[in-house]
Amino acid sequence: MKGTKRPIHAVSTWVRRQPPKVKAFLAVIAGMAALAFLRVVVHDHDSLFVAAEAVHAAGISALIYKLTKEKSCAGLSLKSQELTAMFLAARLYCSFVMEYDIHTLLDLATLATTIWVIYMMRFKLNSSYMDDKDNLAHYYVVIPCALLSLAIHPSTQHHIFNRICWAFCVYLEAVSVLPQLHVMQNTKIVEPFTAHYVFALGVARFLSCAHWVLQVLDTRGRLLTALGYGLWPSMVLLSEIVQTFILADFCYYYVKSVFGGQLVLRLPSGV
């Protein structure tokens, strides 16, 4: 184990010393390498979306365990959970009126779990909630997403309200984790189950992003054309990529912490 940790520690130390632009470049290269690997290994790229749902469910399981067994919501962002419930509700509405499928049932189960988490944090475990750390206001996230959805939305034949609602849930999903990251940035110390949950979100978002990117490559861009015209198809793909890169920094420190044998994740200043 020590022999394994030494090269990992050497690589992580080298990466940590690099300027932000080099780190961003390395992250892009790592992401492209991972996409190339998935394209070769995974033949049915639709299974990546199922895998993303499975990883997300695993993250929620870690969250449920924390709330039920530890009787504490310390380190969790109530605002992130509320934003998650908001975009899931919007997506469920769009699914019912536009395209009802199996993902509608999955979203319904996720929304029910998220509402339960919000209930536990607001009423049962409120004494352990870090209200002073969870200080990123909703409107900093919701208002830009709402304005963007009014300006850029699908060009399908559906009612204009439904199209704007669809765009709103896509944009809000991409940035709903920001309050959670803000809490961890404020505390600098992330306990294990919260770290597992956020890491699972990061992996799920990457798999979902990989699913979209590989689908676009497989169809040679026809998938984007099927979504409509204008800026909307590009914004859908961009939203998937944004979700992944928002969590990339945290996932790096999570993996480093796991290989270092640390149970509690300590984030350095400036993350």
Short mmCIF file of C-alpha atoms in Angstrom, two decimals:
data_model
loop_
_atom_site.label_atom_id
_atom_site.label_comp_id
_atom_site.label_asym_id
_atom_site.label_seq_id
_atom_site.Cartn_x
_atom_site.Cartn_y
_atom_site.Cartn_z
CA MET A 1 0.00 0.00 0.00
CA LYS A 2 2.82 2.38 0.82
CA GLY A 3 4.40 1.72 -2.56
CA THR A 4 1.10 2.52 -4.22
CA LYS A 5 0.54 5.70 -2.25
CA ARG A 6 3.96 7.17 -3.06
CA PRO A 7 3.44 7.70 -6.82
CA ILE A 8 -0.14 8.88 -6.18
CA HIS A 9 1.12 11.34 -3.58
CA ALA A 10 3.86 12.52 -5.96
CA VAL A 11 1.35 13.09 -8.77
CA SER A 12 -1.14 14.87 -6.49
CA THR A 13 1.62 17.09 -5.11
CA TRP A 14 2.74 18.00 -8.65
CA VAL A 15 -0.83 18.78 -9.71
CA ARG A 16 -1.44 20.89 -6.60
CA ARG A 17 1.59 23.06 -7.40
CA GLN A 18 0.40 23.87 -10.92
CA PRO A 19 -1.30 27.20 -11.72
CA PRO A 20 -5.11 27.20 -12.17
CA LYS A 21 -4.91 27.29 -15.99
CA VAL A 22 -2.71 24.18 -16.05
CA LYS A 23 -5.08 22.41 -13.63
CA ALA A 24 -8.02 23.27 -15.88
CA PHE A 25 -6.14 21.97 -18.92
CA LEU A 26 -5.28 18.72 -17.10
CA ALA A 27 -8.93 18.33 -16.06
CA VAL A 28 -10.03 18.68 -19.70
CA ILE A 29 -7.44 16.13 -20.84
CA ALA A 30 -8.51 13.69 -18.09
CA GLY A 31 -12.16 14.14 -19.07
CA MET A 32 -11.45 13.51 -22.74
CA ALA A 33 -9.41 10.40 -21.86
CA ALA A 34 -12.28 9.11 -19.72
CA LEU A 35 -14.76 9.72 -22.56
CA ALA A 36 -12.53 7.86 -25.01
CA PHE A 37 -12.26 4.96 -22.57
CA LEU A 38 -16.04 4.79 -22.09
CA ARG A 39 -16.64 4.93 -25.83
CA VAL A 40 -14.43 1.88 -26.32
CA VAL A 41 -15.60 -0.13 -23.31
CA VAL A 42 -19.33 0.69 -23.22
CA HIS A 43 -21.09 -0.41 -26.40
CA ASP A 44 -24.61 0.69 -25.47
CA HIS A 45 -24.18 4.31 -24.45
CA ASP A 46 -27.76 4.47 -23.16
CA SER A 47 -26.56 2.32 -20.25
CA LEU A 48 -24.44 5.26 -19.09
CA PHE A 49 -27.64 7.14 -18.23
CA VAL A 50 -28.86 4.16 -16.20
CA ALA A 51 -25.47 4.01 -14.48
CA ALA A 52 -25.76 7.72 -13.65
CA GLU A 53 -29.15 7.09 -12.03
CA ALA A 54 -27.71 4.15 -10.06
CA VAL A 55 -24.75 6.20 -8.76
CA HIS A 56 -27.11 9.04 -7.83
CA ALA A 57 -29.25 6.54 -5.90
CA ALA A 58 -26.14 5.34 -4.07
CA GLY A 59 -25.37 8.92 -3.07
CA ILE A 60 -28.90 9.43 -1.79
CA SER A 61 -28.55 6.19 0.21
CA ALA A 62 -25.46 7.62 1.92
CA LEU A 63 -27.45 10.76 2.69
CA ILE A 64 -30.36 8.76 4.14
CA TYR A 65 -27.94 6.76 6.28
CA LYS A 66 -26.41 9.94 7.65
CA LEU A 67 -29.77 11.43 8.58
CA THR A 68 -31.29 8.28 10.10
CA LYS A 69 -28.28 6.77 11.86
CA GLU A 70 -26.20 9.78 12.84
CA LYS A 71 -29.23 11.99 13.55
CA SER A 72 -27.36 14.97 12.12
CA CYS A 73 -27.52 17.12 9.01
CA ALA A 74 -24.30 19.00 9.77
CA GLY A 75 -22.45 19.93 6.59
CA LEU A 76 -25.50 19.54 4.35
CA SER A 77 -27.03 22.42 2.43
CA LEU A 78 -30.78 22.76 2.80
CA LYS A 79 -30.78 25.23 -0.07
CA SER A 80 -29.24 22.69 -2.43
CA GLN A 81 -31.89 20.16 -1.47
CA GLU A 82 -34.63 22.73 -2.07
CA LEU A 83 -33.17 23.65 -5.47
CA THR A 84 -33.00 19.94 -6.30
CA ALA A 85 -36.68 19.53 -5.39
CA MET A 86 -37.48 22.57 -7.52
CA PHE A 87 -35.84 21.31 -10.72
CA LEU A 88 -37.17 17.78 -10.17
CA ALA A 89 -40.72 19.12 -9.80
CA ALA A 90 -40.30 21.15 -12.99
CA ARG A 91 -38.88 18.14 -14.83
CA LEU A 92 -41.70 15.91 -13.60
CA TYR A 93 -44.26 18.38 -14.89
CA CYS A 94 -42.51 18.47 -18.28
CA SER A 95 -42.37 14.66 -18.35
CA PHE A 96 -46.09 14.32 -17.71
CA VAL A 97 -47.15 16.85 -20.36
CA MET A 98 -44.45 16.21 -22.96
CA GLU A 99 -42.90 12.72 -22.82
CA TYR A 100 -43.94 10.27 -20.11
CA ASP A 101 -41.41 7.41 -19.75
CA ILE A 102 -39.50 5.32 -17.19
CA HIS A 103 -37.36 8.30 -16.23
CA THR A 104 -40.53 10.00 -15.00
CA LEU A 105 -40.90 7.30 -12.34
CA LEU A 106 -37.22 7.59 -11.39
CA ASP A 107 -37.56 11.36 -11.02
CA LEU A 108 -40.70 10.86 -8.91
CA ALA A 109 -38.82 8.55 -6.53
CA THR A 110 -35.89 10.99 -6.33
CA LEU A 111 -38.25 13.91 -5.64
CA ALA A 112 -39.99 11.97 -2.86
CA THR A 113 -36.63 11.21 -1.24
CA THR A 114 -35.48 14.83 -1.58
CA ILE A 115 -38.69 16.10 0.04
CA TRP A 116 -38.11 13.68 2.93
CA VAL A 117 -34.54 15.02 3.33
CA ILE A 118 -35.86 18.60 3.37
CA TYR A 119 -38.45 17.63 6.00
CA MET A 120 -35.79 16.00 8.20
CA MET A 121 -33.46 19.00 7.93
CA ARG A 122 -36.18 21.59 8.56
CA PHE A 123 -38.08 19.93 11.40
CA LYS A 124 -36.43 16.83 12.89
CA LEU A 125 -32.71 17.69 12.75
CA ASN A 126 -32.89 21.46 12.65
CA SER A 127 -30.61 21.83 15.69
CA SER A 128 -27.64 20.40 13.73
CA TYR A 129 -28.29 22.44 10.57
CA MET A 130 -25.49 24.93 9.82
CA ASP A 131 -27.68 27.87 8.86
CA ASP A 132 -24.80 30.37 9.11
CA LYS A 133 -22.69 28.36 6.64
CA ASP A 134 -25.52 27.74 4.19
CA ASN A 135 -25.73 31.41 3.23
CA LEU A 136 -25.89 31.34 -0.58
CA ALA A 137 -29.33 32.83 -1.29
CA HIS A 138 -31.72 30.96 -3.61
CA TYR A 139 -32.23 33.92 -5.90
CA TYR A 140 -28.54 34.01 -6.86
CA VAL A 141 -29.17 30.66 -8.56
CA VAL A 142 -32.87 30.70 -9.49
CA ILE A 143 -33.15 34.15 -11.08
CA PRO A 144 -30.30 33.71 -13.62
CA CYS A 145 -31.70 30.29 -14.58
CA ALA A 146 -35.20 31.75 -15.01
CA LEU A 147 -33.95 34.63 -17.16
CA LEU A 148 -31.82 32.30 -19.26
CA SER A 149 -34.79 29.96 -19.80
CA LEU A 150 -36.88 32.89 -21.02
CA ALA A 151 -34.17 33.82 -23.53
CA ILE A 152 -33.06 30.34 -24.65
CA HIS A 153 -35.52 27.44 -24.68
CA PRO A 154 -36.58 24.59 -27.01
CA SER A 155 -38.13 25.35 -30.40
CA THR A 156 -40.51 22.38 -30.39
CA GLN A 157 -44.27 22.46 -31.04
CA HIS A 158 -45.14 22.32 -27.32
CA HIS A 159 -46.76 25.20 -25.45
CA ILE A 160 -44.37 28.09 -24.74
CA PHE A 161 -44.77 27.68 -20.96
CA ASN A 162 -43.80 24.00 -21.16
CA ARG A 163 -40.75 24.82 -23.27
CA ILE A 164 -39.58 27.50 -20.83
CA CYS A 165 -40.18 25.14 -17.90
CA TRP A 166 -38.09 22.47 -19.65
CA ALA A 167 -35.21 24.89 -20.15
CA PHE A 168 -35.49 26.12 -16.54
CA CYS A 169 -35.11 22.63 -15.07
CA VAL A 170 -32.10 21.91 -17.32
CA TYR A 171 -30.30 25.10 -16.25
CA LEU A 172 -31.24 24.77 -12.57
CA GLU A 173 -30.07 21.17 -12.40
CA ALA A 174 -26.65 22.25 -13.69
CA VAL A 175 -26.06 24.65 -10.78
CA SER A 176 -28.26 23.26 -7.97
CA VAL A 177 -25.22 21.88 -6.15
CA LEU A 178 -23.60 25.33 -5.76
CA PRO A 179 -25.02 26.00 -2.24
CA GLN A 180 -23.70 22.60 -1.09
CA LEU A 181 -20.24 23.42 -2.42
CA HIS A 182 -20.49 26.83 -0.74
CA VAL A 183 -21.18 25.16 2.62
CA MET A 184 -18.15 22.91 2.22
CA GLN A 185 -16.06 25.87 1.17
CA ASN A 186 -17.07 27.67 4.36
CA THR A 187 -16.44 24.74 6.70
CA LYS A 188 -13.32 23.35 4.94
CA ILE A 189 -13.99 20.02 6.67
CA VAL A 190 -16.40 17.52 5.11
CA GLU A 191 -17.51 14.47 7.08
CA PRO A 192 -17.53 11.09 5.27
CA PHE A 193 -21.20 10.60 4.34
CA THR A 194 -21.59 14.13 3.02
CA ALA A 195 -18.40 13.61 0.99
CA HIS A 196 -19.73 10.29 -0.36
CA TYR A 197 -23.00 11.97 -1.37
CA VAL A 198 -21.36 14.87 -3.21
CA PHE A 199 -18.82 12.57 -4.88
CA ALA A 200 -21.67 10.35 -6.07
CA LEU A 201 -23.33 13.45 -7.55
CA GLY A 202 -20.08 14.26 -9.36
CA VAL A 203 -19.75 10.76 -10.82
CA ALA A 204 -23.44 10.69 -11.80
CA ARG A 205 -23.13 14.06 -13.53
CA PHE A 206 -20.03 12.88 -15.41
CA LEU A 207 -21.77 9.70 -16.60
CA SER A 208 -24.79 11.72 -17.69
CA CYS A 209 -22.53 14.17 -19.52
CA ALA A 210 -20.65 11.28 -21.14
CA HIS A 211 -23.98 9.83 -22.28
CA TRP A 212 -24.91 13.07 -24.05
CA VAL A 213 -21.49 13.69 -25.58
CA LEU A 214 -21.15 10.13 -26.90
CA GLN A 215 -24.70 10.22 -28.26
CA VAL A 216 -23.85 13.40 -30.15
CA LEU A 217 -20.69 11.76 -31.54
CA ASP A 218 -22.51 8.56 -32.48
CA THR A 219 -25.24 10.44 -34.34
CA ARG A 220 -22.68 12.84 -35.86
CA GLY A 221 -24.52 15.81 -34.46
CA ARG A 222 -28.02 14.72 -35.52
CA LEU A 223 -29.08 14.49 -31.87
CA LEU A 224 -28.53 18.22 -31.42
CA THR A 225 -30.54 18.90 -34.55
CA ALA A 226 -33.39 16.77 -33.19
CA LEU A 227 -33.56 19.00 -30.11
CA GLY A 228 -34.45 22.00 -32.26
CA TYR A 229 -32.63 24.97 -33.71
CA GLY A 230 -30.93 28.10 -32.36
CA LEU A 231 -28.82 28.12 -29.20
CA TRP A 232 -30.94 25.60 -27.26
CA PRO A 233 -29.21 22.35 -28.43
CA SER A 234 -25.79 23.77 -27.58
CA MET A 235 -27.05 25.00 -24.19
CA VAL A 236 -28.30 21.50 -23.30
CA LEU A 237 -24.86 20.05 -23.97
CA LEU A 238 -23.14 22.96 -22.23
CA SER A 239 -25.33 22.49 -19.14
CA GLU A 240 -24.24 18.85 -18.90
CA ILE A 241 -20.58 19.86 -19.15
CA VAL A 242 -21.01 22.65 -16.56
CA GLN A 243 -22.52 20.18 -14.07
CA THR A 244 -19.46 17.99 -14.38
CA PHE A 245 -16.83 20.71 -14.05
CA ILE A 246 -18.56 22.38 -11.08
CA LEU A 247 -17.89 19.20 -9.07
CA ALA A 248 -14.54 18.27 -10.64
CA ASP A 249 -12.41 20.11 -8.07
CA PHE A 250 -14.18 18.48 -5.13
CA CYS A 251 -13.96 15.01 -6.71
CA TYR A 252 -10.19 15.45 -7.11
CA TYR A 253 -9.72 16.15 -3.40
CA TYR A 254 -12.14 13.35 -2.51
CA VAL A 255 -10.13 10.75 -4.46
CA LYS A 256 -6.90 12.12 -3.02
CA SER A 257 -8.34 11.84 0.51
CA VAL A 258 -9.51 8.25 -0.05
CA PHE A 259 -6.12 7.13 -1.35
CA GLY A 260 -4.51 8.94 1.57
CA GLY A 261 -6.58 6.91 4.02
CA GLN A 262 -8.35 9.95 5.50
CA LEU A 263 -11.93 9.50 6.69
CA VAL A 264 -12.62 13.23 6.98
CA LEU A 265 -12.04 15.33 3.88
CA ARG A 266 -10.17 18.57 4.53
CA LEU A 267 -10.38 21.12 1.74
CA PRO A 268 -7.52 23.58 1.33
CA SER A 269 -8.25 27.30 1.16
CA GLY A 270 -9.05 28.64 -2.29
CA VAL A 271 -11.00 25.58 -3.47
#
